[in-house]
Coordinates of C-alpha atoms and ligand atoms in Angstrom, one line a residue:
M1 CA -46.0 -38.5 38.7
V2 CA -42.7 -38.3 40.5
K3 CA -42.5 -40.4 43.7
K4 CA -41.6 -38.7 47.0
L5 CA -37.9 -37.7 46.8
V6 CA -35.4 -38.3 49.6
N7 CA -34.3 -34.6 49.4
K8 CA -36.6 -31.9 48.2
I9 CA -35.3 -29.9 45.3
I10 CA -34.5 -26.5 46.6
I11 CA -35.2 -23.7 44.2
V12 CA -33.5 -20.6 45.4
G13 CA -34.3 -17.0 44.3
C14 CA -30.9 -15.3 44.1
G15 CA -32.1 -11.8 43.6
P16 CA -31.0 -9.4 40.9
G17 CA -27.3 -10.2 41.3
S18 CA -25.7 -8.7 44.4
K19 CA -25.3 -11.3 47.1
K20 CA -26.2 -8.6 49.6
L21 CA -29.8 -8.9 48.5
M22 CA -30.1 -12.6 49.0
T23 CA -31.8 -14.0 52.1
V24 CA -29.9 -15.7 54.8
Q25 CA -31.8 -18.9 54.2
A26 CA -31.0 -18.8 50.4
S27 CA -27.2 -18.4 51.2
Q28 CA -27.3 -21.3 53.7
Y29 CA -29.0 -23.7 51.3
I30 CA -26.4 -22.8 48.7
K31 CA -23.5 -23.3 51.1
D32 CA -24.8 -26.8 52.2
A33 CA -25.7 -28.0 48.7
D34 CA -24.1 -31.2 47.1
V35 CA -25.2 -30.0 43.7
L36 CA -25.8 -26.5 42.3
V37 CA -27.7 -26.0 39.1
G38 CA -28.0 -22.6 37.4
S39 CA -27.0 -20.3 34.5
R40 CA -23.3 -19.6 34.0
R41 CA -23.9 -16.1 35.4
L42 CA -25.5 -17.4 38.6
L43 CA -23.0 -20.2 39.2
S44 CA -20.1 -17.8 38.8
L45 CA -21.4 -16.0 41.9
F46 CA -20.8 -19.1 43.9
A47 CA -17.5 -20.2 42.4
D48 CA -16.1 -21.0 45.9
A49 CA -19.0 -23.4 46.8
E50 CA -17.8 -27.0 47.0
A51 CA -20.9 -28.4 45.3
V52 CA -20.8 -30.1 41.9
K53 CA -22.1 -27.5 39.4
Y54 CA -24.4 -28.1 36.4
T55 CA -24.9 -25.3 33.9
L56 CA -28.5 -24.7 32.9
N57 CA -29.0 -23.5 29.3
R58 CA -31.1 -24.8 26.4
N59 CA -30.6 -28.3 27.9
Y60 CA -33.1 -27.5 30.7
K61 CA -35.6 -30.3 29.8
Q62 CA -33.0 -33.1 30.2
L63 CA -31.5 -31.3 33.2
I64 CA -34.8 -31.3 35.0
T65 CA -35.0 -35.1 34.7
R66 CA -31.4 -35.2 36.0
I67 CA -32.2 -32.9 38.9
I68 CA -35.0 -35.2 40.0
S69 CA -32.8 -38.3 39.8
L70 CA -29.9 -36.6 41.7
S71 CA -32.4 -35.6 44.4
R72 CA -32.9 -39.2 45.3
S73 CA -29.4 -39.2 46.9
K74 CA -28.1 -35.6 47.1
S75 CA -29.1 -32.1 48.1
V76 CA -29.7 -30.3 44.9
V77 CA -30.2 -26.5 44.8
V78 CA -31.4 -24.8 41.6
L79 CA -30.4 -21.2 41.3
V80 CA -32.8 -18.8 39.6
S81 CA -32.4 -15.0 39.2
G82 CA -34.7 -12.7 41.1
D83 CA -37.7 -14.4 42.5
P84 CA -38.6 -18.0 41.4
G85 CA -42.2 -17.1 41.1
F86 CA -41.6 -14.4 38.5
F87 CA -40.8 -15.7 35.0
S88 CA -38.2 -18.4 35.9
Y89 CA -37.5 -22.1 35.4
A90 CA -39.1 -22.8 38.8
K91 CA -42.5 -23.4 37.3
L92 CA -41.1 -26.2 35.0
I93 CA -39.4 -27.9 37.8
V94 CA -42.4 -27.7 40.2
D95 CA -44.8 -28.9 37.5
K96 CA -42.6 -31.9 36.7
A97 CA -41.5 -32.9 40.2
G98 CA -44.6 -31.8 42.2
I99 CA -44.5 -29.1 44.9
E100 CA -44.4 -31.9 47.6
N101 CA -40.9 -32.6 46.2
C102 CA -39.7 -28.9 46.1
E103 CA -39.0 -26.0 48.4
V104 CA -39.1 -22.6 46.9
I105 CA -37.0 -19.8 48.5
P106 CA -38.2 -16.3 47.5
G107 CA -35.7 -13.7 46.2
V108 CA -35.9 -10.0 45.4
S109 CA -37.1 -9.7 41.9
S110 CA -35.4 -7.4 39.4
V111 CA -38.8 -5.5 39.1
Q112 CA -39.1 -5.0 42.8
L113 CA -35.7 -3.4 42.9
A114 CA -36.4 -1.4 39.8
F115 CA -39.6 0.1 41.5
A116 CA -37.6 0.7 44.7
R117 CA -34.9 2.6 42.8
I118 CA -37.4 4.9 41.1
G119 CA -39.4 5.3 44.3
R120 CA -42.7 4.0 43.0
T121 CA -45.2 1.4 44.1
W122 CA -45.5 -1.9 42.2
N123 CA -48.8 -3.1 43.7
D124 CA -50.6 -1.3 40.9
A125 CA -48.3 -2.3 38.1
C126 CA -48.8 -4.7 35.2
F127 CA -45.9 -7.0 34.2
M128 CA -44.7 -8.5 31.0
S129 CA -41.7 -10.5 30.0
L130 CA -40.2 -10.3 26.5
H131 CA -37.2 -12.3 27.7
G132 CA -36.7 -15.1 25.2
R133 CA -40.2 -14.5 23.7
T134 CA -40.8 -13.3 20.2
G135 CA -44.0 -11.9 18.7
R136 CA -45.2 -10.3 22.0
L137 CA -45.0 -6.7 21.0
A138 CA -48.7 -6.4 20.1
A139 CA -49.6 -7.8 23.5
L140 CA -47.2 -5.3 25.2
I141 CA -48.9 -2.4 23.3
R142 CA -52.3 -3.6 24.5
R143 CA -51.0 -3.5 28.1
V144 CA -49.5 -0.1 27.7
R145 CA -52.8 1.2 26.5
D146 CA -54.8 -0.4 29.3
H147 CA -52.4 0.3 32.2
D148 CA -50.7 3.4 33.6
K149 CA -47.7 1.4 34.8
V150 CA -46.1 -1.5 32.9
A151 CA -42.9 -3.2 33.8
V152 CA -41.1 -5.1 31.1
L153 CA -38.3 -7.7 31.2
T154 CA -36.3 -7.3 28.0
D155 CA -33.4 -9.2 26.3
D156 CA -30.9 -8.5 23.6
S157 CA -33.4 -9.1 20.8
N158 CA -36.5 -7.7 22.4
N159 CA -34.6 -4.6 23.4
V160 CA -35.3 -1.0 24.4
K161 CA -35.0 0.4 20.9
L162 CA -37.3 -2.1 19.4
I163 CA -39.9 -1.3 22.1
A164 CA -39.5 2.4 21.7
R165 CA -39.9 2.2 17.9
R166 CA -43.2 0.2 18.4
L167 CA -44.5 2.7 21.0
L168 CA -43.9 5.5 18.6
D169 CA -45.5 3.6 15.7
E170 CA -48.6 3.1 17.9
G171 CA -48.9 6.8 18.8
L172 CA -47.7 6.2 22.4
K173 CA -45.0 8.9 22.4
D174 CA -46.3 10.6 25.5
R175 CA -45.3 7.8 27.9
K176 CA -42.4 8.2 30.3
V177 CA -39.9 5.3 30.4
Y178 CA -37.4 4.4 33.1
V179 CA -34.6 2.1 31.9
C180 CA -33.1 0.2 34.9
E181 CA -29.9 -1.5 33.9
N182 CA -27.7 -4.0 35.8
L183 CA -29.7 -3.6 39.0
S184 CA -27.6 -4.2 42.2
L185 CA -24.5 -4.8 40.1
D186 CA -21.4 -2.6 39.6
K187 CA -22.7 -1.0 36.4
E188 CA -26.2 -0.2 37.7
R189 CA -27.8 2.7 35.9
I190 CA -31.3 4.1 36.3
R191 CA -32.4 6.6 33.6
E192 CA -35.6 8.3 32.7
F193 CA -36.5 9.1 29.1
D194 CA -39.4 10.2 26.8
V195 CA -40.1 7.6 24.1
T196 CA -38.5 9.6 21.3
S197 CA -35.1 9.9 23.1
L198 CA -35.1 6.2 23.8
L199 CA -34.3 5.5 20.1
K200 CA -30.9 7.1 20.6
V201 CA -30.0 5.4 23.9
Q202 CA -27.3 2.8 24.4
V203 CA -28.4 0.1 26.8
K204 CA -26.0 -2.5 28.0
G205 CA -26.6 -5.6 30.0
L206 CA -29.6 -6.9 32.0
N207 CA -32.4 -4.4 32.0
V208 CA -36.0 -3.8 33.1
I209 CA -38.0 -1.0 31.8
I210 CA -41.0 0.7 33.4
I211 CA -43.5 2.5 31.1
L212 CA -45.6 5.2 32.8
D213 CA -48.6 7.2 31.7
E214 CA -47.9 10.2 33.9
E215 CA -51.2 11.8 32.9
S216 CA -53.2 9.3 34.9
S217 CA -50.8 7.6 37.3
E218 CA -49.9 8.6 40.9
Ligands
SAM327 C1 -35.6 -15.0 32.9 S1 -36.0 -13.4 33.5 C2 -35.9 -13.7 35.2 C3 -36.6 -12.7 36.1 C4 -36.4 -13.0 37.5 N1 -37.0 -14.2 38.0 C5 -36.8 -11.8 38.4 O1 -37.6 -12.0 39.4 O2 -36.2 -10.7 38.2 C6 -34.5 -12.5 33.1 C7 -34.8 -11.0 32.9 O3 -34.9 -10.4 34.2 C8 -34.3 -9.0 34.1 N2 -33.2 -9.0 35.1 C9 -32.7 -9.9 35.8 N3 -31.7 -9.5 36.6 C10 -31.6 -8.1 36.3 C11 -30.7 -7.1 36.8 N4 -29.8 -7.3 37.7 N5 -30.9 -5.9 36.3 C12 -31.9 -5.6 35.4 N6 -32.7 -6.5 34.9 C13 -32.6 -7.8 35.4 C14 -33.9 -8.8 32.7 O4 -34.9 -8.2 32.0 C15 -33.6 -10.3 32.2 O5 -33.7 -10.4 30.8

């Protein structure tokens, strides 16, 4: 167990990418930080910040130990995309350091913004992340069969075409799919497709998809 730290580790949800969607509290913590930890993409948003910057990549296990030791003397802010409570490194840090040593600042999740953009509710949605996870397509198909509304985080390998091909193979071609790319960023694009058309679509950059069964949903 980690002893009480002098400074709590601040885990900040940075939202989907535009600084306009960050909370005032999140921006203030980042401004005041001695150390910022985050992905290259998130750190580049705060290039002007005076804090020492550590890039989080596959080194995250060692970096979490370093974050804990730095927090004994410095204010450390860990940047995560979207909301920390939704598929992020926050869980690993809180599990290791203990919640008494952490403060979690919520952010707007990519899925919240995706639902806002298409004008649908998300209180009745089911969520799944394929980001960095292989072998999850069978689980996704089960969710699509069981739920009218499924939001999926994708990545370059677990991409829209792969998902479309599997939906077709499983006889789920009647679903409607929204592809929400680069939410809040310059190249944001929200498009609606049937599953067959998805096979021909070019999707670039960060994206979330929302799979709807229009027959039975709102
Ligand atoms: C590690 S997960 C982090 C999710 C994050 N905690 C959240 O609440 O949105 C990264 C995935 O979130 C989605 N994502 C993050 N930012 C996005 C954006 N601006 N536009 C579309 N999808 C985004 C993508 O599916 C990406 O692969």
